[in-house]
Coordinates of C-alpha atoms in Angstrom, one line a residue:
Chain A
X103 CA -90.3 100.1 -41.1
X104 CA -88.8 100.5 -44.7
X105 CA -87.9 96.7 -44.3
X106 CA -91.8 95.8 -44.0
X107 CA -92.2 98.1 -46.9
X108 CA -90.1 96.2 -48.6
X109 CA -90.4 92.8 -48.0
X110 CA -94.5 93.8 -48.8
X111 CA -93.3 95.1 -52.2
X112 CA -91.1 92.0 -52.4
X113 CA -94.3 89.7 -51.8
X114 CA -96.4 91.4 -54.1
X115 CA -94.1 91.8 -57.0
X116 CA -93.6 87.3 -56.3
X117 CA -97.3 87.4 -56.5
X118 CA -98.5 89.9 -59.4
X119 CA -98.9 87.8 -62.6
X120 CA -98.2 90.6 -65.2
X121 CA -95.0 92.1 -63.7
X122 CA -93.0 92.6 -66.7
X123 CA -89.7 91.2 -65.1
X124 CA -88.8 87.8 -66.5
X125 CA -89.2 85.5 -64.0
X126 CA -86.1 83.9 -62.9
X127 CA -84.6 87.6 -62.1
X128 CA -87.6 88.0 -60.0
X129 CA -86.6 84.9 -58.5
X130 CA -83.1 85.5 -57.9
X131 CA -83.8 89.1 -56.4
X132 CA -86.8 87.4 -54.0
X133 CA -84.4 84.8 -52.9
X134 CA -81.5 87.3 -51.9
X135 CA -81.6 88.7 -48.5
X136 CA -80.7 92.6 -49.1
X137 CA -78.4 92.9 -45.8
X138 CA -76.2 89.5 -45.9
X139 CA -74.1 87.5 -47.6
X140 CA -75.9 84.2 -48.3
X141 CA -75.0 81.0 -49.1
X142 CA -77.0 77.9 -50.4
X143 CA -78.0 75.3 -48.4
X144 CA -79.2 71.8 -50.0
X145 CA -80.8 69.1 -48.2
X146 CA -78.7 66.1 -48.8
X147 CA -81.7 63.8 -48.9
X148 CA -85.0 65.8 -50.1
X149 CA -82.8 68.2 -52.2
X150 CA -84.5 71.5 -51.1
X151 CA -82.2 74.6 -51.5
X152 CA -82.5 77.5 -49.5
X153 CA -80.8 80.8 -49.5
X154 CA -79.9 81.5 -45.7
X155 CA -77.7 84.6 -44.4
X156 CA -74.0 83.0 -44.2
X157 CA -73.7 82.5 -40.6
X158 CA -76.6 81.1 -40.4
X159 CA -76.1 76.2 -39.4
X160 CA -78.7 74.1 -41.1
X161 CA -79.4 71.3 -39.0
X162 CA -81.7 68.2 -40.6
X163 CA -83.0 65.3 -38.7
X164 CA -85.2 62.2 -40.5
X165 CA -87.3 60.6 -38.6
X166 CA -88.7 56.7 -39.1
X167 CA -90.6 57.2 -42.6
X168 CA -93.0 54.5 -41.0
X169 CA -94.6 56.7 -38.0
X170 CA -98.4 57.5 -39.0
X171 CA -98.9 60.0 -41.9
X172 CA -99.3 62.9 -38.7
X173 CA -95.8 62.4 -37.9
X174 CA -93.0 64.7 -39.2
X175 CA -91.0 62.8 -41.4
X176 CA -87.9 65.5 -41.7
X177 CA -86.9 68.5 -39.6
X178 CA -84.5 71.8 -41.0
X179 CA -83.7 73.8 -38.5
X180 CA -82.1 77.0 -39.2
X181 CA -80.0 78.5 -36.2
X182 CA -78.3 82.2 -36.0
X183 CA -76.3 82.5 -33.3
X184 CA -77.2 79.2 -31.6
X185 CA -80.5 80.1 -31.3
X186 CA -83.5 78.5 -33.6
X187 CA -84.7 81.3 -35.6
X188 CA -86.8 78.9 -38.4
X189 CA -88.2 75.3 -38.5
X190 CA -89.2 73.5 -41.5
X191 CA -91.2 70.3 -40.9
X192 CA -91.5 67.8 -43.9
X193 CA -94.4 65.5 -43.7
X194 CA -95.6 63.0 -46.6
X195 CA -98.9 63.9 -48.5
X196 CA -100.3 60.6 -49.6
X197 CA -103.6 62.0 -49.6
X198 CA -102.5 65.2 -51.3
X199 CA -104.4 67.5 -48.5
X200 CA -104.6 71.1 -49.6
X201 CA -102.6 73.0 -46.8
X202 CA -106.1 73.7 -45.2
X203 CA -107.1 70.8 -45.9
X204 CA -103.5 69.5 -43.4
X205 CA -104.8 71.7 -40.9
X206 CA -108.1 70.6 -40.6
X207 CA -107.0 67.2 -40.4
X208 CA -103.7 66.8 -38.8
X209 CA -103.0 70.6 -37.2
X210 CA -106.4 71.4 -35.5
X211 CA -104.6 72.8 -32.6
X212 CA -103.8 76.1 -35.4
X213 CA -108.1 76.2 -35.1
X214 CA -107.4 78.4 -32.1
X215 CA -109.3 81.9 -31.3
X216 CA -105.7 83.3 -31.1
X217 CA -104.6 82.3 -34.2
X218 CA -105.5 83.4 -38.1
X219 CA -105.5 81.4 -40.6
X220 CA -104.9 83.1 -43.9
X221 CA -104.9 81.9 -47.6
X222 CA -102.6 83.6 -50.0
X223 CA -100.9 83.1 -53.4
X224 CA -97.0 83.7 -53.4
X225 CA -93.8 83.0 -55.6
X226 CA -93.9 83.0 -59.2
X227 CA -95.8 79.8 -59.5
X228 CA -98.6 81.2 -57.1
X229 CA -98.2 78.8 -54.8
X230 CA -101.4 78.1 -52.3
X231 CA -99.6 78.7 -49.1
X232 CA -101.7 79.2 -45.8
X233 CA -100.8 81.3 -43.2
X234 CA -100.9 80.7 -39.3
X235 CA -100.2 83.8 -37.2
X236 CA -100.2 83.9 -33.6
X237 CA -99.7 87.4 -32.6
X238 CA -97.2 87.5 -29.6
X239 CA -99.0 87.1 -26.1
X240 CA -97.6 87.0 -22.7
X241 CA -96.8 83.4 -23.2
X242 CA -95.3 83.4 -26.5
X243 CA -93.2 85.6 -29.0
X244 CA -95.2 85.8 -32.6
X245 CA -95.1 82.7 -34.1
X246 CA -95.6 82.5 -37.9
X247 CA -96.4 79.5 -39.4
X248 CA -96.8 78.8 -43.4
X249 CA -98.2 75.5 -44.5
X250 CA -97.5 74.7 -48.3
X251 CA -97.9 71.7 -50.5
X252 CA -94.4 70.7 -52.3
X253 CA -94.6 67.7 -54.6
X254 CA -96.1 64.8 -52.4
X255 CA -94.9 67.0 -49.4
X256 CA -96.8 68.8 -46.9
X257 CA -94.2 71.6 -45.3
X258 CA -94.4 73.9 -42.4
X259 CA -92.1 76.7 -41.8
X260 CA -92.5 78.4 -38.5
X261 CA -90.6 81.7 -38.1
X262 CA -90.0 81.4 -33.8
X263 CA -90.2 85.2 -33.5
X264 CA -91.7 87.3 -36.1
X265 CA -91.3 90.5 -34.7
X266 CA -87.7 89.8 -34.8
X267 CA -86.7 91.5 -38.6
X268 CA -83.7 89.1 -39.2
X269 CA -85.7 86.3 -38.4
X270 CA -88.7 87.3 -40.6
X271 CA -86.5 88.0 -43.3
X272 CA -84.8 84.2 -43.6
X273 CA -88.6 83.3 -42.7
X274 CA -89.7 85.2 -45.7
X275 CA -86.5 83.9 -48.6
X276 CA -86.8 80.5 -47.2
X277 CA -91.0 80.3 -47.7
X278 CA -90.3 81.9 -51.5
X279 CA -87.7 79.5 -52.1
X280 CA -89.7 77.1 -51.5
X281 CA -92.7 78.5 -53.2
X282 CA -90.7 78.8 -56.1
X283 CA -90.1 75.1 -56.4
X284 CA -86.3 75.4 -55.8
X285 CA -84.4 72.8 -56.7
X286 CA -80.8 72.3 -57.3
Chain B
X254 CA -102.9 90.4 -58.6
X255 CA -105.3 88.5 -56.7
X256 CA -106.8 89.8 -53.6
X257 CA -105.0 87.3 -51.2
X258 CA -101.6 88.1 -52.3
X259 CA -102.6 92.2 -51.6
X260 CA -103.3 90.7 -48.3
X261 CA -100.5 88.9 -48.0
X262 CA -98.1 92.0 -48.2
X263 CA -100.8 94.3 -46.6
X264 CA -100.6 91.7 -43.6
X265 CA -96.2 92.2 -43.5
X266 CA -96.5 95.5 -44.0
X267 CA -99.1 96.5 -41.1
X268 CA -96.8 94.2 -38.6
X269 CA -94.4 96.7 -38.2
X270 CA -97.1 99.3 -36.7
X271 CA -98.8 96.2 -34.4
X272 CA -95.9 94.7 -33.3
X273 CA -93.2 95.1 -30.3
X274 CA -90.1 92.8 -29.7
X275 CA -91.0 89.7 -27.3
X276 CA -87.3 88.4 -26.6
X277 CA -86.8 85.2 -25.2
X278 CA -84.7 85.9 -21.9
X279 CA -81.9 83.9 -19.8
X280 CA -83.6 84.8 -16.8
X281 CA -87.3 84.5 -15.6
X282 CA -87.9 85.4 -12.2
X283 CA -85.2 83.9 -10.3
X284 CA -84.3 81.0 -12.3
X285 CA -82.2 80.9 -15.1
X286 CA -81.3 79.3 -19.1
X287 CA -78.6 77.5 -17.6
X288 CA -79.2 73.7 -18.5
X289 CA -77.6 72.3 -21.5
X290 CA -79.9 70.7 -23.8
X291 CA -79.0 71.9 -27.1
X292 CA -80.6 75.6 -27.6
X293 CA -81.8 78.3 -25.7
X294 CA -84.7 79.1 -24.1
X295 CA -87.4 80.8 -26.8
X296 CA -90.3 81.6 -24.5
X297 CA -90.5 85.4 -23.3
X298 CA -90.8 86.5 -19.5
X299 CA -94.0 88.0 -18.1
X300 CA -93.7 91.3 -15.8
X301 CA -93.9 89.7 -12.9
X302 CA -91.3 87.2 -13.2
X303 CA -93.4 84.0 -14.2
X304 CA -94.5 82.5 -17.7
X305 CA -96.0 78.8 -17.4
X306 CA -94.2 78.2 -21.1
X307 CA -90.6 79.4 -20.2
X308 CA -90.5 77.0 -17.0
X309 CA -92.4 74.1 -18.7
X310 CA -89.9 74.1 -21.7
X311 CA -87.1 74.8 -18.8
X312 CA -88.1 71.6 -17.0
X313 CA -88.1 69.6 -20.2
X314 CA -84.7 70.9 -21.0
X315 CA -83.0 70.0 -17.5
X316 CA -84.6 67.0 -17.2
X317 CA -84.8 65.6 -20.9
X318 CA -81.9 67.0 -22.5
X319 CA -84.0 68.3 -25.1
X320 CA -85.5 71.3 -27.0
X321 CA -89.0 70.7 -26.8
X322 CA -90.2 72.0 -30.3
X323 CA -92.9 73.5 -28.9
X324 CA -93.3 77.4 -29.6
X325 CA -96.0 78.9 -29.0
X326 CA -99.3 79.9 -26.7
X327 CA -99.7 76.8 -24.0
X328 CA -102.8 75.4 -26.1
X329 CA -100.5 74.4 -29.0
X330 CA -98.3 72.9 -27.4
X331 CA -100.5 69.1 -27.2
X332 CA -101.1 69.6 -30.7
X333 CA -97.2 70.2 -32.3
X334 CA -96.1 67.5 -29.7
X335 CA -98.4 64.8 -31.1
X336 CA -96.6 65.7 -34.8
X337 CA -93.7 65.1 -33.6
X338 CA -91.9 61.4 -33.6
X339 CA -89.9 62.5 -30.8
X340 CA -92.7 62.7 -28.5
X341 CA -96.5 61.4 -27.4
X342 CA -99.2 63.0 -25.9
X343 CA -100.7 60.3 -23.4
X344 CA -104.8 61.1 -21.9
X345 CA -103.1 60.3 -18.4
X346 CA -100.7 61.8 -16.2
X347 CA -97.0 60.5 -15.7
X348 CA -94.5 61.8 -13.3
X349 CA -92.2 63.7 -15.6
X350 CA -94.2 65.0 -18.4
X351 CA -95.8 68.1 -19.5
X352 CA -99.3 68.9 -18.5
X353 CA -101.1 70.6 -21.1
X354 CA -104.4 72.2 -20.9
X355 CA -105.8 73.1 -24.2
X356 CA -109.3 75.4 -22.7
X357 CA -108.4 79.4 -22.9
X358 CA -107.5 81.7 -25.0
X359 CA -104.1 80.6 -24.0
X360 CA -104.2 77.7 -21.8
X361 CA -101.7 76.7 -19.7
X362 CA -98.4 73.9 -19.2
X363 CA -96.6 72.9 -16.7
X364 CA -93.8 70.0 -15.2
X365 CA -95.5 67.0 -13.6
X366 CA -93.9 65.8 -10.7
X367 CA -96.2 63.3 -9.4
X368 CA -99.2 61.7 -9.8
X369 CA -101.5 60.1 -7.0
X370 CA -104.3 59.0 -8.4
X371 CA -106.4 61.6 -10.3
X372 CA -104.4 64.2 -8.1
X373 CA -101.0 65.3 -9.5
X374 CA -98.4 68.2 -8.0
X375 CA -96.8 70.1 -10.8
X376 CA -93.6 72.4 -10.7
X377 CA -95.1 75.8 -12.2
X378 CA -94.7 79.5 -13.0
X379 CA -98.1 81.5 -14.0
X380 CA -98.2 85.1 -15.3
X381 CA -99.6 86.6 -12.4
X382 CA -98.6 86.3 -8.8
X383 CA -95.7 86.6 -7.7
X384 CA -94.2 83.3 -6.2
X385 CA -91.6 82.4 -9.1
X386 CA -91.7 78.6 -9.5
X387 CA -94.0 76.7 -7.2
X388 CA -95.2 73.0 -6.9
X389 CA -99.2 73.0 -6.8
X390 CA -101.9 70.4 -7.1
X391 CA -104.7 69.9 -9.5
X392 CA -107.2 67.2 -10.3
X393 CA -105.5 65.6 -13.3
X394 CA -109.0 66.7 -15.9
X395 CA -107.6 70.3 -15.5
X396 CA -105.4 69.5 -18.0
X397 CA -107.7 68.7 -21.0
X398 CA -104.8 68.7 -23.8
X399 CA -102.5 65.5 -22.2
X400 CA -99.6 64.9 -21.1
X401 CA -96.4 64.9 -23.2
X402 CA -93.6 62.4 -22.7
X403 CA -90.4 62.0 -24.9
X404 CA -91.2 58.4 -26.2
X405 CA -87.9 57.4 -24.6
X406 CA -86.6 59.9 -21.8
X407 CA -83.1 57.8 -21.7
X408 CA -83.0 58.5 -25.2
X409 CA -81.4 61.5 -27.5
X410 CA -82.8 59.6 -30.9
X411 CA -84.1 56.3 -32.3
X412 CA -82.3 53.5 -34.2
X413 CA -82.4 54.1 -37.5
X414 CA -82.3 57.9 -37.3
X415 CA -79.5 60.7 -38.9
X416 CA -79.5 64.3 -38.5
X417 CA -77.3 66.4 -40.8
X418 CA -76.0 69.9 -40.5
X419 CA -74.5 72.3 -42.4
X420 CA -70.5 73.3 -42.3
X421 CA -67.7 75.1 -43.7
X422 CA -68.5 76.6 -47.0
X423 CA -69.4 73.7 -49.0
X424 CA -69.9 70.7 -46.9
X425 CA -72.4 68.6 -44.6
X426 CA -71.6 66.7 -41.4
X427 CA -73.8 63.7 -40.4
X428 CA -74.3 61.6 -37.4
X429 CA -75.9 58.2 -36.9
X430 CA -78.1 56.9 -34.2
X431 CA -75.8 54.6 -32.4
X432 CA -77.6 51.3 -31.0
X433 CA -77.5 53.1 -27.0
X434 CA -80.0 55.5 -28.4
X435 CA -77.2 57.8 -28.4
X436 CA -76.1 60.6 -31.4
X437 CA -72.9 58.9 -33.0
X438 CA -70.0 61.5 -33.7
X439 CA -70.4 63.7 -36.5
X440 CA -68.7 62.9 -39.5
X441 CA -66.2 65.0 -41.5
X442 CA -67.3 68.1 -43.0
X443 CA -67.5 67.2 -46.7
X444 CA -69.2 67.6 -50.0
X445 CA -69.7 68.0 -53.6
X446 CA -66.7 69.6 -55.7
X447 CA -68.4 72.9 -56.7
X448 CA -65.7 72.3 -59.8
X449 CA -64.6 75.0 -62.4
X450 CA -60.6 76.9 -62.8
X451 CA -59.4 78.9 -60.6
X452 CA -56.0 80.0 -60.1
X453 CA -54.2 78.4 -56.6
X454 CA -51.7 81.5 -56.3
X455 CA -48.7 79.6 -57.7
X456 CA -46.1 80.5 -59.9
X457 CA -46.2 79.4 -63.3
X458 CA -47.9 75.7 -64.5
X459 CA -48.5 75.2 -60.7
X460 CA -51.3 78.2 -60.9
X461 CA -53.7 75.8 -62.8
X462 CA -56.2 75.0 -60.0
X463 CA -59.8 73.8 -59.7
X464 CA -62.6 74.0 -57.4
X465 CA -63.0 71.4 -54.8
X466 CA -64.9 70.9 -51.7
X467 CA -61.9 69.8 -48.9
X468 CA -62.9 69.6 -45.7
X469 CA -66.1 71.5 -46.2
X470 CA -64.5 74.4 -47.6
X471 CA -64.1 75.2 -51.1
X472 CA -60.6 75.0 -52.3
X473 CA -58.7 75.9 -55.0
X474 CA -56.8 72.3 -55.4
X475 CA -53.5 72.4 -57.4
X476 CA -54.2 70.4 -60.6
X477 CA -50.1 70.9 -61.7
X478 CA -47.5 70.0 -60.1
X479 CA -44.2 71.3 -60.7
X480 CA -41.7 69.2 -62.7
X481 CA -38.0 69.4 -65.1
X482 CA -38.7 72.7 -67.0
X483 CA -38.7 71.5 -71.1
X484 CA -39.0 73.5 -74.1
X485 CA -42.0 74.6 -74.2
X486 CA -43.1 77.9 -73.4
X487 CA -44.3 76.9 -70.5
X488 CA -43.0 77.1 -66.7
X489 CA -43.2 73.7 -66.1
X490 CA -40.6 73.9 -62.5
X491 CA -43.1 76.3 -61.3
X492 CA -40.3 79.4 -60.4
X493 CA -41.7 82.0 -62.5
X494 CA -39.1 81.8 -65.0
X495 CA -39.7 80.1 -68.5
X496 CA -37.3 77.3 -70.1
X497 CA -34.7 79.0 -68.1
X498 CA -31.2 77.1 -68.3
X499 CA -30.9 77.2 -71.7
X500 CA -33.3 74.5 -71.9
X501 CA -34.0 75.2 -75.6
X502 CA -30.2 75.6 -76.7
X503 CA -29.5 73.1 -78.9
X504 CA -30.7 69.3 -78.6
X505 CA -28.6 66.7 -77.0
X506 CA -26.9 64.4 -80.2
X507 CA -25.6 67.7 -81.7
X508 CA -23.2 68.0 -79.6
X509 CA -21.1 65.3 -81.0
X510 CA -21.6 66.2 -84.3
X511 CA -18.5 68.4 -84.8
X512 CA -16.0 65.5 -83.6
X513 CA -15.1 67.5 -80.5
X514 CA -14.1 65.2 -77.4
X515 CA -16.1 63.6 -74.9
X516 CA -18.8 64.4 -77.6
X517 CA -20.9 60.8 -77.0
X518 CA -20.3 60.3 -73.4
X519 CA -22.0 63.8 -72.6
X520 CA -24.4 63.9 -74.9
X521 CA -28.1 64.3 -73.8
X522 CA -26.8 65.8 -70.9
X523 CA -27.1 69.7 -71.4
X524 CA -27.0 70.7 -67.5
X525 CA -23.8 68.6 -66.6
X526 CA -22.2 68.6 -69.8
X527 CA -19.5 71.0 -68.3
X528 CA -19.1 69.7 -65.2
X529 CA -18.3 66.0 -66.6
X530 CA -16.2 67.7 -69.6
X531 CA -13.8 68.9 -67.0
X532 CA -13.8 66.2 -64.8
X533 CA -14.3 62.8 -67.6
X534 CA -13.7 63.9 -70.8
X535 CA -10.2 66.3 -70.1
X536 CA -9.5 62.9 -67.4
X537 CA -9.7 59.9 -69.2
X538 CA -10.4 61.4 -72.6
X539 CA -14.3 60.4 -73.2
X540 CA -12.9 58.4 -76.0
X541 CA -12.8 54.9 -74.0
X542 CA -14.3 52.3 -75.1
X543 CA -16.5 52.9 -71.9
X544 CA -17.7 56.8 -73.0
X545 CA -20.9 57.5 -73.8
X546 CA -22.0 53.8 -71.9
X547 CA -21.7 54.0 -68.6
X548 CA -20.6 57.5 -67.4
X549 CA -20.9 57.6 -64.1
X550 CA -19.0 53.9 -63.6
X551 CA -16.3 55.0 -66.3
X552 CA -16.0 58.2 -63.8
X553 CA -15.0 55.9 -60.9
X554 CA -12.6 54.6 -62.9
X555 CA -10.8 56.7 -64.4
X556 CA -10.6 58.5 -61.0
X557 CA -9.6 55.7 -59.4
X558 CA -6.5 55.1 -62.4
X559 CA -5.9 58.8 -62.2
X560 CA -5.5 59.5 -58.0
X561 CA -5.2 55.8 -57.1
X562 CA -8.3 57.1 -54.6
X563 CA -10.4 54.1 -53.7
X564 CA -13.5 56.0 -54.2
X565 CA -17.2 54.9 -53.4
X566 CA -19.3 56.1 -55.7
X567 CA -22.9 55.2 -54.8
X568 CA -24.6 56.6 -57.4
X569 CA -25.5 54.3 -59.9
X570 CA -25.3 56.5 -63.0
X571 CA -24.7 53.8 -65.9
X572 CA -27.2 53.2 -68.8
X573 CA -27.4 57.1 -69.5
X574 CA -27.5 56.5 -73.2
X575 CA -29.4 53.7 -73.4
X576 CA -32.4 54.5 -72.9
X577 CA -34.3 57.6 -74.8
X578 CA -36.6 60.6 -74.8
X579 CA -37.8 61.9 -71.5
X580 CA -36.2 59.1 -69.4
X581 CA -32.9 60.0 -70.3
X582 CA -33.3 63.5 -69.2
X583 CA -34.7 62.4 -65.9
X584 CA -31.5 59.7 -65.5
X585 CA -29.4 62.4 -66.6
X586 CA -30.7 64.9 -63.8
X587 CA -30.6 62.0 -61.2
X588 CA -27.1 60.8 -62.3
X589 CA -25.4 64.9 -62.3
X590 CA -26.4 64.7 -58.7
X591 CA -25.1 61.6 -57.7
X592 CA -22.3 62.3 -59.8
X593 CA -21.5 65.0 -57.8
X594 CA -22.2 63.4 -54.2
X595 CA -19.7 60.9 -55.7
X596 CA -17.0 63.2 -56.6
X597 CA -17.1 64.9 -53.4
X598 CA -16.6 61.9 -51.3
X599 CA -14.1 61.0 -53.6
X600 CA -12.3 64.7 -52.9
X601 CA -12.4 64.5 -49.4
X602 CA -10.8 60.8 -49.6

């Protein structure tokens, strides 16, 4: 429970715009897991850089950058133990769609009684992120999913069990990294 | 603060009195995780040994090879399938795909196995009853999200495509598509120097390191290498000690300068001056027209006068004073050894 706490007070210290810390110590504290050893992972081809517990394998697959604008153009995959614990999806945003503005267009499937859809402000920058929570059923585990616009990128993160506190938590640095416009 | 972010961290905080684990399991009913397609089965297992998401994603595996990247309730599943390249989502049934029906709070999937007409048998597990897998028939409209196909089921990627992956501490492995469709090999782990010092653990001149990225993993690569120790201050042979050997006794040429014998044969020659003093210079005088031009040959000769031994000496150790500065200390440390391999063979003959 004190993790929650804490990753709360982590998320609204990223998101209060007169906390007196200077930024990029607000940054670096957001972007370190408390528990691990991390290391920094950069995308060889979009440069992202995440901050991902040690153990943790990055795996990245492009796809054909011709496929229809729907069509995920890159996929980061973060796997603990052999076993997918986060997945990033990269699509292009020619027609620089707000994140609802994606959903509503090329994610109506998240329009779904079981799932909320909710707005929010994070990182330093206040990124616009959207939310999409499916609380976990008899079907499914609790599937987070955080649309945000990056540059002329549309990205998903989708944290495969967040009830799982390990998995929220690289859920959680990877969605500020990337709310904080990391770049290397 | 604005309102969204306190709901934001009102929304993390209030998980933790909401929420209970939902592992994904090895095991459902009577069938297990135990096809190899890259990953593990995500999808939890209902009470009563069923769940129509942990057999459809099951069947994909064993059958395609894959990890669907489908997570969540059933009715999502159409939807992130028709996002994804890898996959299509088809308004008509096909013997091997997924059958997705998008109505219901949580709808439902399952493995097609045929398709006769607008009848199809699927392979299924549900949440409720307790049969375990079974093979059942619907009218095909029951499934109102589609049917999902891997665009090639023979294939494990298309032409054109690389996937990447993380290794060591430093480094990135990639693989090609190969023209069967196929994943190539992954390349070797490498990447960017990080760069900087660092210290490699050596002794001496050889501790002068920096950062590099070998095989993946950052190193501390040896930028020194050990060599003659000089005057210098510095341990340039890399053995802890500093101009050992007397290294900074007086320079070669002064040697001569008080007349004494052998003077211009041995100079330049600090480490072997003795040795050659007692075997040259107190032998054939170091006086010859030959001292001081070509030691090692003069050597040979004078040995040869002296013993009448019809020594080999397969050094060649001439030229020692004719050329300067570093070079002459290198041929000197070159022609003391082979000197010496000369003079033994010469003892033993």
């Amino acid at each position: 429970m004190r993790r929650y706490l804490f990753l709360a007070s982590l998320v609204l210290s990223a998101c209060s715009p007169d906390a007196s810390e200077p930024v990029a110590k607000q940054k670096e504290q957001a972007l370190q897991p408390s528990n691990s050893v991390s290391r920094t992972f950069t995308d060889p081809h979009q440069r992202w850089r995440l901050v991902l517990p040690k153990q943790a394998v990055v795996r990245t697959t492009r796809f054909d950058p011709s496929t229809p604008v729907h069509k995920v153009k890159e996929r980061l995959e973060i796997l603990s133990d052999d076993r997918l614990v986060l997945r990033i999806d990269i699509w292009t945003n020619p027609e620089d769609l707000s994140p609802l503005g994606w959903i509503d267009t090329h994610a109506t499937y998240l329009r779904n009684q079981e799932i909320t859809l909710q707005q929010s402000y994070i990182g330093p920058e206040n990124r616009l992120v959207v939310l999409a929570d499916q609380p976990r059923s008899c079907q499914s585990s609790h599937i987070i999913t955080a649309f945000l616009s990056v540059g002329k990128s549309m990205v998903s993160m989708t944290c495969v069990d967040g009830d799982d506190p390990s998995q929220r938590t690289i859920f959680e640095n990877a969605l500020v990294s990337f709310a904080a416009g990391e770049q290397p | 603060m604005s309102r969204s972010c306190f709901l934001l961290a009102a929304a993390l905080a209030a998980t933790v009195f909401v929420s209970s684990p939902a592992q994904a399991v090895y095991q459902c009913g009577p069938e297990k995780d135990e096809c190899i397609c890259g990953g593990n089965n995500p999808f939890p297992c209902c009470d009563n040994g069923g769940n129509c998401t942990w057999w459809a994603w099951q069947s994909a595996c064993c059958h395609w090879g894959v990890i669907v990247p489908m997570l969540g309730n059933a009715n999502t599943w159409a939807g992130v399938a028709a996002n994804d390249p890898a996959y299509e989502v088809l308004s008509y049934p096909v013997p091997n795909s997924i059958a997705c029906r998008a109505s219901g709070a949580y709808g439902h999937v399952a493995w097609v196995t045929s398709v006769n007409g607008s009848k199809i048998t699927v392979s299924e597990m549900n949440c409720w009853g307790n049969y375990g897998v079974r093979d059942w028939s619907y009218d095909a409209s029951f499934f109102d999200g589609g049917y999902i196909v891997l665009k090639s089921s023979l294939c494990d990627c298309s032409e054109g495509q690389e996937q990447s992956q993380s290794c060591g501490t430093c480094g990135t492995q990639t693989r090609p598509c190969a023209a069967n469709c196929k994943w190539g090999d992954w390349s070797a782990c490498a990447g960017p120097d990080p760069g900087g010092p660092c210290d490699t653990g050596l002794l001496g001149a050889c501790a002068s390191g920096e950062l590099r990225c070998i095989e993946g993993n950052e190193t501390c690569s040896q930028t020194v290498t050990a060599s003659e120790e000089v005057c210098d201050g510095v341990d340039n042979d890399c053995d802890g000690q500093v101009d050992e050997d007397d290294v900074c006794a007086t320079p070669p040429g002064d040697a001569g300068a008080d007349g004494s014998a052998g003077g211009s044969a041995e100079a330049g020659r600090p480490d072997s001056a003795a040795d050659s003093t007692a075997d040259t210079a107190g032998e054939a005088g170091g006086t010859g027209p030959d001292a001081g031009k070509k030691p090692g040959s003069a050597w040979a000769q004078n040995n040869d006068e002296a013993s009448g031994c019809a020594c080999i000496t397969t050094g060649n150790t001439k030229n020692f004073s004719n050329i300067g500065g570093v070079l002459i200390l290198l041929a000197l440390a070159l022609g003391r050894r082979r000197t010496r391999s000369s003079r033994k063979r010469c003892e033993s003959c």
